[in-house]
Amino acid sequence: MQAFENRLRAALTDVTGLPADDLRIENPRDPSMGDLAFPCFVLAKARKQAPPAIAAELADALNETLEGIEAVATGPYINFRVDRALLAETIIGEIEAQGARYGGGDEGAGKTIVVDLSSPNIAKPMSVGHLRSTVIGAAIQRIHDALGYKTVGINHIGDWGIQFGKLVTALDRWGAEVDLESDPIKALLALYVRYHEEEGEDPTLAEQSARNFQELESGADGHVRQTWKRLTELSMREFDKIYTRLGVTFDEVRGEAFYEPYLDATVERIEAAGVTEMSEGALIVDLSSIRKKMPPCLLRKTDGTTLYATRDLAAVFHRHELYDFDRCLYVVGGDQRLHFEQLKGVLKRMEIDWEPKVEHIAFGMMKLPEGKMSTRTGNVVFLEDVLDRAAEEAGKIIAEKNPDLANAAEIAEQVGVGAVVFNDLKREREKDIQFVWEEVLTFEGETGPYAQYTHARLASILRKAEAAGEGDADPDWAALEDAAPVIVRLGRFPSVVRSAAANAEPSEITSWVLTAARELNAWYTQHRVLGQDPAVTSARLRLVAAAKSALAGALALLGVAAPEEM
RNA sequence: GCGCCCGUAGCUCAGCUGGAUAGAGCGUUCGCCUCCGGAGCGAAAGGUCACAGGUUCGAAUCCUGUCGGGCGUACCA
């Protein structure tokens, strides 16, 4: 589609004299109006003419020069219609030539994108909330991979902080009462909740916890550190199970503890920039010059220990030195907006020139009907349970609709997990989403399984064609006239990928997938592929194969499997 | 209180960074399997784009205010 757009831009430059970059080519509201459109409003002032008159005049001029594209003036717009056979042959040809790489490119070559994603906390279960960061971050990374960027996916594990002092305290007091081996994370969660219930009554708990964390931060390899190590190992084992199911891998997995040795140097560096001061006994960076009333960033507490912000600053310096990134994307919930504003605020005050490359890719909170999820109060839905139930549900449907399916269990997992992942990527990432079981377990309408089903149907047609030996004839591209809207949709995929990358917005891909799937379903129910005139069957089969390939590619970017049968 | 984000069909959401008659899915109602898979397809009903002003050829989109919601607001992460 880009090729046609470029030709139009060049032709429009010739007839208007405007630079190609200033010409905005749009998609017509209704596909029946045309494949591409140019609004003439922008020319009205300079030409002192009404837009409809300009459109009519330009359309005539363009038709003199354009070959294979027809320009029609419709009111203030010029609508362009690419010759149907040319359109089909060009777009399908592109998809066939590029295969699984269709939609990708190499414009990212030489550029590095760091993506900070997932970042679960040790000793806490992965909730459906962590799903968002993991799934959105992984999709953003894959989208950039496809465009040729060097990407670095970093899982920044929350393995540090005062809560580990608390956990050690809780384990020391009540550890004998729980079973850590069979389900370590749920046992630890119970301890954590209990701790917070009792902390109010018993001030010695908080004191002990503070001492524990100080010992941990001192580096002493005693009881506290040993306990902490054990917690980390138990938790990572559980997390890896989930990452395997989601098909997510990381290029770098580091805990916050990794940055422990860098903290002093980080604080010194910020002090050397002359932006720190003492306030109420704590070491801070004042940020009121960045934005009125912005709270200061705390680097050291009164007791000298560091905070989340200190460790994140150490991490961002470390990452910049290691990767010299072009963008560093933090895929972290919107409830941490202030934290990243402060992080960037400190960098700004230090006059660090790469500060704009650090971006907070915020996403909406996952909420339960009962309110915000909270590990402290136990108001959470565990990710593992969601995946299990979705796969189970998919299994039931397979048993009912396709009982002879060979690898039913494997497909049920792909469909169930696909449904959960797709559901999470469906909406614009900044919107809050409410977790509703029946919504997650729905496989009809705008869902992942619907997209997977479309893919499976296309695969099925191709299998039948293969078995019947159809599709060898030369295709009659003109026979795909009725498929033009679908073909245009497929042709737009590369620009959708680019937009999704620029906006770090995977939902642009899901939207495209759903629209394409809907249009494909409509098309193949109206146009039988097999058993037609051989030239027609050939053309339709080429479209089916191209569409299947593009759909599979899009689903791959999202991290959703594209089964051949389901 | 202050700061940031948000308000589009009964519900969940799109709306291409200011353009054509505001579109989907779910739900509701009606159709469609002698025909490549009904996790599907076709159709109907459903809208004062929260409200009030403003900017201009033109606003769901930009600005201001009001109302309603979410998140955050220095020693948690």
XYZ file of C-alpha atoms (C1' of nucleotides) in Angstrom:
643
model
C 0.000 0.000 0.000
C 2.933 2.246 0.784
C 4.092 1.975 -2.825
C 0.778 3.310 -4.099
C 0.797 6.049 -1.508
C 4.283 7.120 -2.549
C 3.234 7.275 -6.170
C 0.260 9.439 -5.255
C 2.442 11.729 -3.193
C 4.828 12.195 -6.098
C 1.996 12.842 -8.524
C 0.348 15.302 -6.153
C 3.630 17.140 -5.689
C 3.845 17.509 -9.462
C 0.384 19.001 -9.816
C 0.300 21.117 -6.644
C 3.923 22.074 -6.148
C 3.668 21.193 -2.461
C 6.444 19.139 -0.848
C 5.571 15.457 -0.596
C 5.907 15.447 3.192
C 3.151 18.026 3.580
C 0.626 15.972 1.667
C -1.538 13.958 3.942
C -2.947 10.848 2.340
C -5.855 9.413 4.297
C -7.924 6.306 4.303
C -11.455 6.949 3.072
C -14.197 6.539 5.599
C -15.993 3.991 3.501
C -13.892 1.508 1.467
C -16.389 1.704 -1.380
C -15.332 5.322 -1.948
C -11.776 4.370 -2.719
C -8.555 2.915 -1.362
C -6.825 6.186 -0.506
C -7.962 9.780 -0.286
C -6.569 13.271 -0.378
C -8.489 16.101 1.331
C -8.142 19.365 -0.564
C -8.872 21.734 2.326
C -5.204 22.555 2.819
C -5.003 24.041 -0.669
C -8.047 26.250 -0.335
C -6.314 29.319 1.092
C -3.347 29.440 -1.229
C -5.465 28.867 -4.293
C -8.403 30.977 -3.166
C -10.721 28.303 -4.452
C -13.362 26.155 -2.820
C -12.082 22.651 -1.940
C -14.585 20.848 -4.205
C -13.434 22.882 -7.202
C -9.801 22.125 -6.412
C -10.616 18.445 -6.039
C -12.304 18.332 -9.437
C -9.464 20.163 -11.134
C -6.712 18.086 -9.523
C -8.504 14.825 -10.208
C -8.533 15.617 -13.914
C -4.866 16.545 -13.875
C -3.931 13.407 -11.929
C -5.818 11.127 -14.275
C -3.603 12.398 -17.099
C -0.482 11.055 -15.433
C -1.466 8.217 -13.106
C -1.488 4.719 -14.479
C -3.414 2.006 -12.707
C -4.886 4.465 -10.206
C -8.085 6.322 -10.863
C -8.756 9.668 -9.193
C -12.352 10.679 -8.513
C -13.346 13.986 -7.002
C -16.015 13.580 -4.351
C -16.841 16.906 -2.801
C -13.695 18.291 -1.205
C -11.888 14.950 -1.462
C -10.053 13.174 -4.198
C -10.583 9.456 -3.802
C -8.159 7.054 -5.404
C -8.980 3.627 -6.608
C -6.191 1.297 -7.559
C -6.890 -1.028 -10.460
C -8.231 -4.210 -8.844
C -5.938 -6.662 -10.573
C -2.884 -4.484 -9.962
C -3.843 -4.047 -6.304
C -4.280 -7.770 -5.731
C -1.120 -8.773 -7.533
C 0.995 -6.111 -5.821
C -0.127 -6.647 -2.224
C -0.312 -10.424 -2.394
C 3.045 -10.445 -4.154
C 4.584 -8.388 -1.357
C 3.249 -10.705 1.324
C 4.443 -13.771 -0.542
C 7.891 -12.279 -1.051
C 8.322 -11.272 2.577
C 6.621 -14.217 4.248
C 6.800 -14.100 8.023
C 8.706 -10.816 7.845
C 5.771 -9.029 6.187
C 5.027 -5.815 8.030
C 8.568 -5.612 9.350
C 11.522 -3.725 7.998
C 15.016 -2.560 8.723
C 14.553 1.091 9.616
C 15.543 0.299 13.189
C 18.943 -1.065 12.213
C 21.654 0.369 14.397
C 19.226 1.638 17.003
C 18.745 0.149 20.430
C 15.512 0.012 22.355
C 15.555 -1.031 25.988
C 12.257 -2.323 27.306
C 11.750 -2.689 31.031
C 8.888 -5.114 31.491
C 7.163 -7.533 33.830
C 9.195 -6.723 36.937
C 7.410 -8.905 39.457
C 8.175 -8.733 43.141
C 9.874 -11.556 44.943
C 7.661 -13.343 47.420
C 4.526 -12.001 45.807
C 2.408 -13.916 43.345
C 2.093 -12.731 39.787
C -1.296 -11.237 39.588
C -3.299 -10.411 36.515
C -1.849 -6.935 37.062
C 1.687 -8.131 36.244
C 0.248 -9.729 33.155
C -0.251 -6.281 31.696
C 3.373 -5.221 31.996
C 4.642 -8.570 30.759
C 2.347 -8.901 27.797
C 2.398 -5.242 26.710
C 6.164 -5.004 27.152
C 6.850 -8.224 25.284
C 4.621 -7.095 22.404
C 6.403 -3.742 22.216
C 9.712 -5.542 22.128
C 8.627 -7.923 19.345
C 7.214 -5.061 17.288
C 10.565 -3.295 17.471
C 12.406 -6.521 16.695
C 10.360 -6.803 13.521
C 11.454 -3.327 12.468
C 15.106 -4.224 12.835
C 15.870 -2.525 16.116
C 18.222 -4.106 18.554
C 16.033 -4.658 21.565
C 16.905 -5.481 25.133
C 14.082 -6.831 27.260
C 14.891 -6.334 30.905
C 13.074 -7.979 33.761
C 13.808 -5.765 36.725
C 12.915 -7.973 39.648
C 11.667 -6.353 42.820
C 13.953 -8.156 45.226
C 14.936 -5.295 47.488
C 13.421 -2.928 49.932
C 12.031 -2.755 53.415
C 9.430 -5.420 52.697
C 12.186 -8.012 52.733
C 13.026 -6.914 56.242
C 9.356 -7.488 56.994
C 9.287 -10.880 55.337
C 12.315 -12.062 57.276
C 10.644 -10.897 60.470
C 7.449 -12.718 59.546
C 9.316 -15.888 58.612
C 11.259 -15.822 61.865
C 8.087 -15.432 63.917
C 5.627 -17.651 62.126
C 7.643 -19.499 59.502
C 7.329 -22.791 61.316
C 3.572 -22.660 60.849
C 3.582 -22.567 57.032
C 4.501 -24.955 54.266
C 7.028 -23.201 52.058
C 7.791 -26.040 49.703
C 4.543 -26.991 47.999
C 3.264 -23.532 47.143
C 5.904 -21.084 48.343
C 4.430 -17.916 46.951
C 0.992 -18.343 48.381
C 2.501 -19.246 51.753
C 4.649 -16.117 51.683
C 1.709 -14.011 50.672
C -0.215 -15.260 53.671
C 2.696 -14.318 55.916
C 2.906 -10.883 54.365
C -0.783 -10.245 54.885
C -0.568 -11.469 58.479
C 2.429 -9.240 59.121
C 0.521 -6.150 58.044
C -2.433 -7.106 60.186
C -0.265 -7.402 63.269
C 2.168 -4.563 62.638
C -0.241 -2.009 64.003
C -0.595 -3.796 67.330
C 3.035 -4.734 67.843
C 5.606 -1.972 67.274
C 8.507 -4.409 67.754
C 7.676 -5.919 64.381
C 8.447 -2.733 62.488
C 11.631 -2.179 64.485
C 12.857 -5.681 63.784
C 12.047 -5.286 60.084
C 13.980 -2.050 59.807
C 16.996 -3.725 61.465
C 16.694 -6.671 59.080
C 16.711 -4.470 56.037
C 19.663 -2.489 57.327
C 21.537 -5.744 57.759
C 20.584 -6.810 54.264
C 21.768 -3.537 52.808
C 25.015 -3.681 54.800
C 26.011 -6.690 52.729
C 26.580 -8.969 55.700
C 26.174 -12.588 54.663
C 24.241 -13.727 57.678
C 20.843 -15.169 58.471
C 18.944 -12.299 56.864
C 20.749 -12.545 53.541
C 20.444 -16.333 53.479
C 16.706 -16.106 54.014
C 16.426 -13.455 51.310
C 18.299 -15.650 48.839
C 15.983 -18.519 49.487
C 12.927 -16.347 48.912
C 14.375 -15.210 45.594
C 15.047 -18.707 44.361
C 11.625 -20.000 45.308
C 9.903 -17.095 43.600
C 11.888 -17.128 40.378
C 11.073 -20.780 39.943
C 7.363 -19.960 40.024
C 7.696 -16.960 37.718
C 9.533 -18.981 35.100
C 6.610 -21.367 34.831
C 4.379 -18.483 33.824
C 6.884 -16.936 31.422
C 7.139 -20.273 29.655
C 3.388 -20.412 29.199
C 3.298 -16.849 27.889
C 6.253 -17.484 25.580
C 8.121 -14.532 27.056
C 11.889 -14.472 27.386
C 14.216 -11.760 28.652
C 17.604 -10.539 27.555
C 18.499 -9.420 31.025
C 17.101 -10.460 34.380
C 18.407 -8.495 37.315
C 17.077 -7.780 40.711
C 17.216 -4.383 42.267
C 19.847 -5.912 44.538
C 22.203 -5.994 41.583
C 22.460 -2.224 41.794
C 23.353 -2.275 45.467
C 27.100 -1.780 44.799
C 26.323 1.109 42.467
C 24.196 3.057 44.903
C 26.927 5.050 46.623
C 28.440 6.066 43.297
C 25.011 7.002 41.997
C 24.287 9.215 44.974
C 27.741 10.764 44.692
C 27.195 11.462 41.019
C 23.955 13.254 41.755
C 25.571 15.153 44.605
C 28.453 16.113 42.308
C 25.928 17.643 39.934
C 25.044 19.928 42.805
C 21.351 19.184 42.864
C 20.978 17.468 46.238
C 20.109 18.904 49.616
C 19.213 17.715 53.102
C 15.629 18.055 54.186
C 14.066 16.724 57.358
C 17.118 14.522 57.794
C 16.820 12.910 54.368
C 18.885 13.435 51.219
C 16.661 14.780 48.488
C 16.596 16.378 45.060
C 14.231 19.294 44.989
C 12.031 19.186 41.899
C 9.851 22.258 42.351
C 11.708 23.897 39.468
C 10.613 21.068 37.160
C 6.988 21.461 38.004
C 5.324 23.553 40.644
C 4.662 21.573 43.814
C 6.234 18.383 42.519
C 7.337 16.444 45.574
C 11.099 16.027 45.966
C 12.870 12.822 45.041
C 14.275 11.023 48.086
C 17.695 9.471 47.633
C 18.426 8.487 51.222
C 16.119 8.108 54.159
C 16.912 9.505 57.599
C 18.488 6.183 58.534
C 20.757 6.342 55.482
C 19.170 3.521 53.511
C 18.136 4.005 49.907
C 14.773 3.916 48.223
C 13.149 2.665 45.070
C 14.014 5.916 43.291
C 17.708 5.648 44.196
C 17.894 2.148 42.807
C 15.997 3.095 39.666
C 18.402 5.966 39.086
C 21.343 3.595 39.477
C 19.641 1.261 37.016
C 18.993 3.903 34.373
C 22.618 5.093 34.492
C 23.810 1.522 34.255
C 21.564 0.817 31.292
C 22.632 3.900 29.473
C 26.290 3.011 29.887
C 25.702 -0.581 28.873
C 23.404 -0.070 25.882
C 23.563 3.594 24.831
C 19.870 3.270 24.021
C 17.831 5.343 21.598
C 14.764 4.779 23.714
C 14.424 3.255 27.140
C 10.837 2.257 27.694
C 9.526 1.513 31.159
C 6.386 -0.550 30.816
C 5.025 0.157 34.256
C 1.550 0.894 35.584
C 0.114 4.362 35.480
C 0.001 4.520 39.266
C 3.737 5.161 39.086
C 3.533 8.241 36.902
C 4.920 10.481 39.604
C 7.839 8.171 40.235
C 8.964 8.372 36.603
C 8.313 12.091 36.460
C 10.636 12.394 39.427
C 13.204 10.071 37.891
C 13.242 12.172 34.748
C 13.144 15.301 36.880
C 16.401 14.330 38.587
C 17.999 13.641 35.201
C 16.795 17.014 33.944
C 18.205 18.828 36.929
C 21.499 17.061 36.300
C 21.251 18.331 32.709
C 21.656 14.885 31.262
C 21.113 15.184 27.536
C 19.645 11.720 27.001
C 16.848 12.289 29.500
C 14.169 12.567 26.753
C 14.983 9.033 25.623
C 13.689 7.663 28.896
C 9.960 7.109 28.609
C 7.347 5.791 30.963
C 5.022 3.591 28.955
C 2.167 3.718 31.400
C -0.761 1.367 31.330
C -4.097 1.348 33.094
C -4.671 -0.490 36.301
C -6.276 -3.883 36.412
C -9.063 -3.597 38.898
C -11.447 -6.042 40.437
C -15.129 -5.275 40.799
C -14.379 -4.999 44.541
C -11.783 -2.307 43.880
C -8.068 -1.973 43.359
C -6.019 -5.102 43.657
C -3.739 -5.251 46.626
C -1.342 -7.955 47.702
C -1.404 -6.564 51.221
C -5.100 -7.166 51.667
C -5.188 -10.322 49.578
C -7.598 -8.826 47.053
C -5.943 -10.388 44.005
C -6.548 -12.781 41.148
C -3.565 -14.988 40.414
C -2.343 -15.129 36.869
C -1.727 -18.832 37.023
C -5.374 -19.464 37.925
C -6.537 -17.310 35.031
C -4.381 -19.180 32.526
C -5.490 -22.524 33.934
C -9.160 -21.712 33.736
C -8.914 -20.243 30.248
C -7.104 -23.322 28.959
C -9.648 -25.553 30.647
C -12.509 -23.630 29.073
C -10.875 -23.835 25.653
C -10.481 -27.578 26.163
C -14.190 -27.956 26.811
C -15.077 -26.102 23.634
C -12.665 -28.190 21.594
C -14.157 -31.380 23.016
C -17.540 -30.170 21.880
C -16.750 -28.685 18.468
C -13.742 -30.611 17.288
C -13.562 -33.858 19.287
C -11.162 -35.517 16.834
C -8.508 -32.835 17.135
C -5.183 -34.625 17.495
C -3.228 -32.478 19.948
C -6.245 -31.119 21.791
C -4.460 -30.333 25.066
C -1.750 -28.323 23.350
C -4.264 -26.364 21.283
C -6.421 -25.726 24.343
C -3.404 -24.154 26.016
C -2.712 -22.011 22.927
C -6.307 -20.865 22.692
C -6.772 -20.273 26.412
C -3.538 -18.371 26.864
C -4.154 -16.594 23.550
C -7.526 -15.425 24.800
C -6.037 -14.010 27.995
C -3.124 -12.299 26.260
C -5.228 -10.896 23.436
C -7.819 -9.614 25.868
C -5.119 -7.702 27.677
C -3.758 -6.117 24.515
C -7.145 -5.286 23.070
C -7.700 -1.896 24.623
C -5.584 1.188 24.460
C -2.962 0.525 27.090
C -3.587 3.599 29.240
C -7.140 2.648 30.011
C -7.935 0.998 33.300
C -9.482 -2.389 32.900
C -11.767 -4.213 35.178
C -11.066 -7.874 35.550
C -14.246 -9.813 34.887
C -13.958 -13.574 34.713
C -16.646 -14.121 32.129
C -15.094 -11.519 29.873
C -11.712 -13.238 29.976
C -13.320 -16.606 29.359
C -15.304 -15.427 26.334
C -14.081 -16.772 23.026
C -16.550 -15.107 20.696
C -16.625 -11.695 19.080
C -13.606 -9.433 19.442
C -11.344 -11.999 21.037
C -8.099 -13.819 20.476
C -9.813 -17.120 19.694
C -11.880 -15.381 17.020
C -8.664 -14.286 15.322
C -7.171 -17.744 15.806
C -10.313 -19.315 14.403
C -10.088 -17.176 11.279
C -6.495 -18.292 10.855
C -7.477 -21.943 11.342
C -10.239 -21.621 8.751
C -7.831 -20.203 6.182
C -5.414 -23.019 6.982
C -8.201 -25.507 6.500
C -9.015 -24.173 3.037
C -5.355 -24.450 2.057
C -5.197 -28.053 3.295
C -8.247 -28.967 1.257
C -6.825 -27.271 -1.826
C -3.609 -29.219 -1.407
C -5.496 -32.481 -1.077
C -7.603 -31.734 -4.149
C -4.610 -30.576 -6.155
C -6.145 -27.199 -6.854
C -4.366 -23.905 -7.321
C -1.856 -24.732 -10.043
C -3.447 -22.524 -12.706
C -2.282 -18.958 -13.363
C -4.326 -16.675 -11.141
C -6.889 -14.306 -12.578
C -6.125 -11.296 -10.381
C -9.136 -9.401 -11.651
C -11.308 -12.069 -10.041
C -10.318 -10.627 -6.652
C -12.245 -7.435 -7.285
C -14.709 -8.270 -4.508
C -11.854 -8.837 -2.105
C -10.410 -5.358 -2.571
C -11.279 -4.113 0.943
C -9.578 -7.151 2.467
C -6.547 -6.704 0.263
C -6.278 -3.024 1.144
C -6.472 -4.033 4.806
C -3.630 -6.486 4.386
C -1.688 -3.805 2.539
C -1.979 -1.413 5.452
C -0.404 -3.774 7.945
C 3.158 -2.439 7.562
C 2.080 1.084 8.435
C 0.107 -0.246 11.417
C 3.260 -1.930 12.727
C 5.202 1.317 12.422
C 2.546 3.303 14.181
C 2.303 0.715 16.958
C 6.059 0.956 17.466
C 6.144 4.743 17.507
C 3.313 4.902 20.022
C 4.415 1.812 21.935
C 0.804 0.760 21.525
C 0.167 -2.944 20.815
C -3.585 -2.362 20.705
C -3.108 -0.913 17.237
C -2.075 -4.393 16.143
C -4.997 -6.087 17.900
C -7.415 -3.664 16.263
C -5.965 -4.437 12.876
C -6.150 -8.173 13.546
C -9.817 -7.972 14.514
C -10.807 -5.874 11.539
C -8.855 -8.060 9.145
C -10.356 -11.201 10.668
C -13.872 -9.818 10.386
C -13.373 -8.811 6.768
C -11.825 -12.162 5.922
C -14.664 -14.075 7.533
C -17.164 -12.019 5.585
C -15.276 -12.514 2.353
C -14.812 -16.266 2.436
C -18.370 -16.955 3.474
C -19.494 -15.082 0.352
C -16.835 -16.344 -2.023
C -16.154 -20.012 -2.248
C -12.507 -20.670 -2.939
C -12.342 -24.279 -4.105
C -13.961 -25.755 -7.170
C -14.239 -22.536 -9.163
C -12.811 -21.750 -12.561
C -9.127 -22.736 -12.051
C -7.854 -19.192 -12.594
C -10.336 -17.878 -10.042
C -9.564 -20.599 -7.516
C -5.855 -19.913 -7.941
C -6.293 -16.191 -7.303
C -8.473 -16.793 -4.247
C -6.045 -19.364 -2.871
C -3.189 -16.923 -3.216
C -5.207 -14.428 -1.202
C -6.093 -17.030 1.424
C -2.434 -17.978 1.820
C -1.312 -14.359 1.994
C -4.000 -13.462 4.507
C -3.148 -16.457 6.676
C 0.495 -15.507 6.612
C -0.152 -11.872 7.512
C -2.558 -12.841 10.284
C -0.079 -15.293 11.741
C 2.605 -12.624 11.611
C 0.434 -10.135 13.446
C -0.525 -12.663 16.117
C 3.148 -13.542 16.537
C 3.919 -9.889 17.308
C 1.302 -10.023 20.033
C 2.582 -13.285 21.456
C -0.552 -15.189 20.511
C -0.246 -18.598 18.882
C -1.809 -19.158 15.454
C -2.914 -22.812 15.405
C -3.567 -24.568 12.103
C -6.594 -26.292 13.574
C -8.615 -25.718 16.688
C -6.359 20.840 48.926
C -2.846 20.166 44.781
C -0.995 17.353 40.346
C -1.706 13.826 36.336
C -5.191 10.683 33.453
C -10.171 9.820 31.859
C -15.825 10.671 30.440
C -18.398 8.210 22.833
C -24.834 3.069 22.115
C -27.711 -0.676 28.014
C -22.245 -2.897 28.753
C -16.852 -3.132 26.839
C -14.356 -0.252 23.388
C -12.545 1.999 18.023
C -12.527 6.696 15.824
C -6.042 7.089 11.671
C -3.197 13.441 16.191
C -8.951 19.131 13.137
C -12.213 16.735 7.922
C -16.952 13.004 4.313
C -23.405 10.195 6.927
C -19.640 8.962 14.629
C -18.088 2.746 13.879
C -17.233 -2.458 16.100
C -18.029 -6.451 19.714
C -21.228 -8.146 23.767
C -26.333 -8.171 25.086
C -31.560 -7.846 22.747
C -34.757 -9.134 18.270
C -34.977 -11.567 13.432
C -32.710 -14.600 9.552
C -28.560 -18.336 7.588
C -25.662 -25.499 7.805
C -28.018 -30.811 0.607
C -22.129 -25.761 -0.203
C -14.133 -24.915 1.875
C -15.214 -25.544 10.110
C -21.759 -21.979 13.205
C -15.394 -20.075 18.124
C -18.948 -18.154 11.948
C -22.117 -14.947 8.452
C -26.283 -11.412 7.282
C -29.896 -7.858 9.195
C -32.691 -4.684 12.841
C -33.085 -1.691 17.080
C -29.827 1.298 20.054
C -26.066 8.267 20.078
C -27.573 15.781 22.587
C -19.741 12.067 21.651
C -20.823 14.185 30.312
C -22.457 19.601 30.392
C -21.617 24.956 29.056
C -18.858 28.366 26.437
C -14.659 29.458 22.953
C -11.052 28.964 18.636
C -12.352 28.303 12.497
C -14.276 27.170 6.431
C -15.037 22.613 9.747
C -14.606 20.010 16.643
C -15.865 13.495 19.511
C -10.731 15.383 18.499
C -7.737 21.854 20.270
C -8.606 25.864 24.610
C -11.403 27.473 29.225
C -14.903 26.421 32.969
C -18.465 23.059 35.528
C -19.960 18.167 36.963
C -18.619 12.942 37.489
C -14.760 8.939 37.941
C -9.564 6.912 38.482
C -4.502 7.344 40.139
C -0.837 9.833 42.855
C 0.605 13.238 46.559
C 8.906 12.661 50.774
C 11.284 8.465 54.232
C 6.678 1.307 50.576
C 7.859 -0.700 45.752
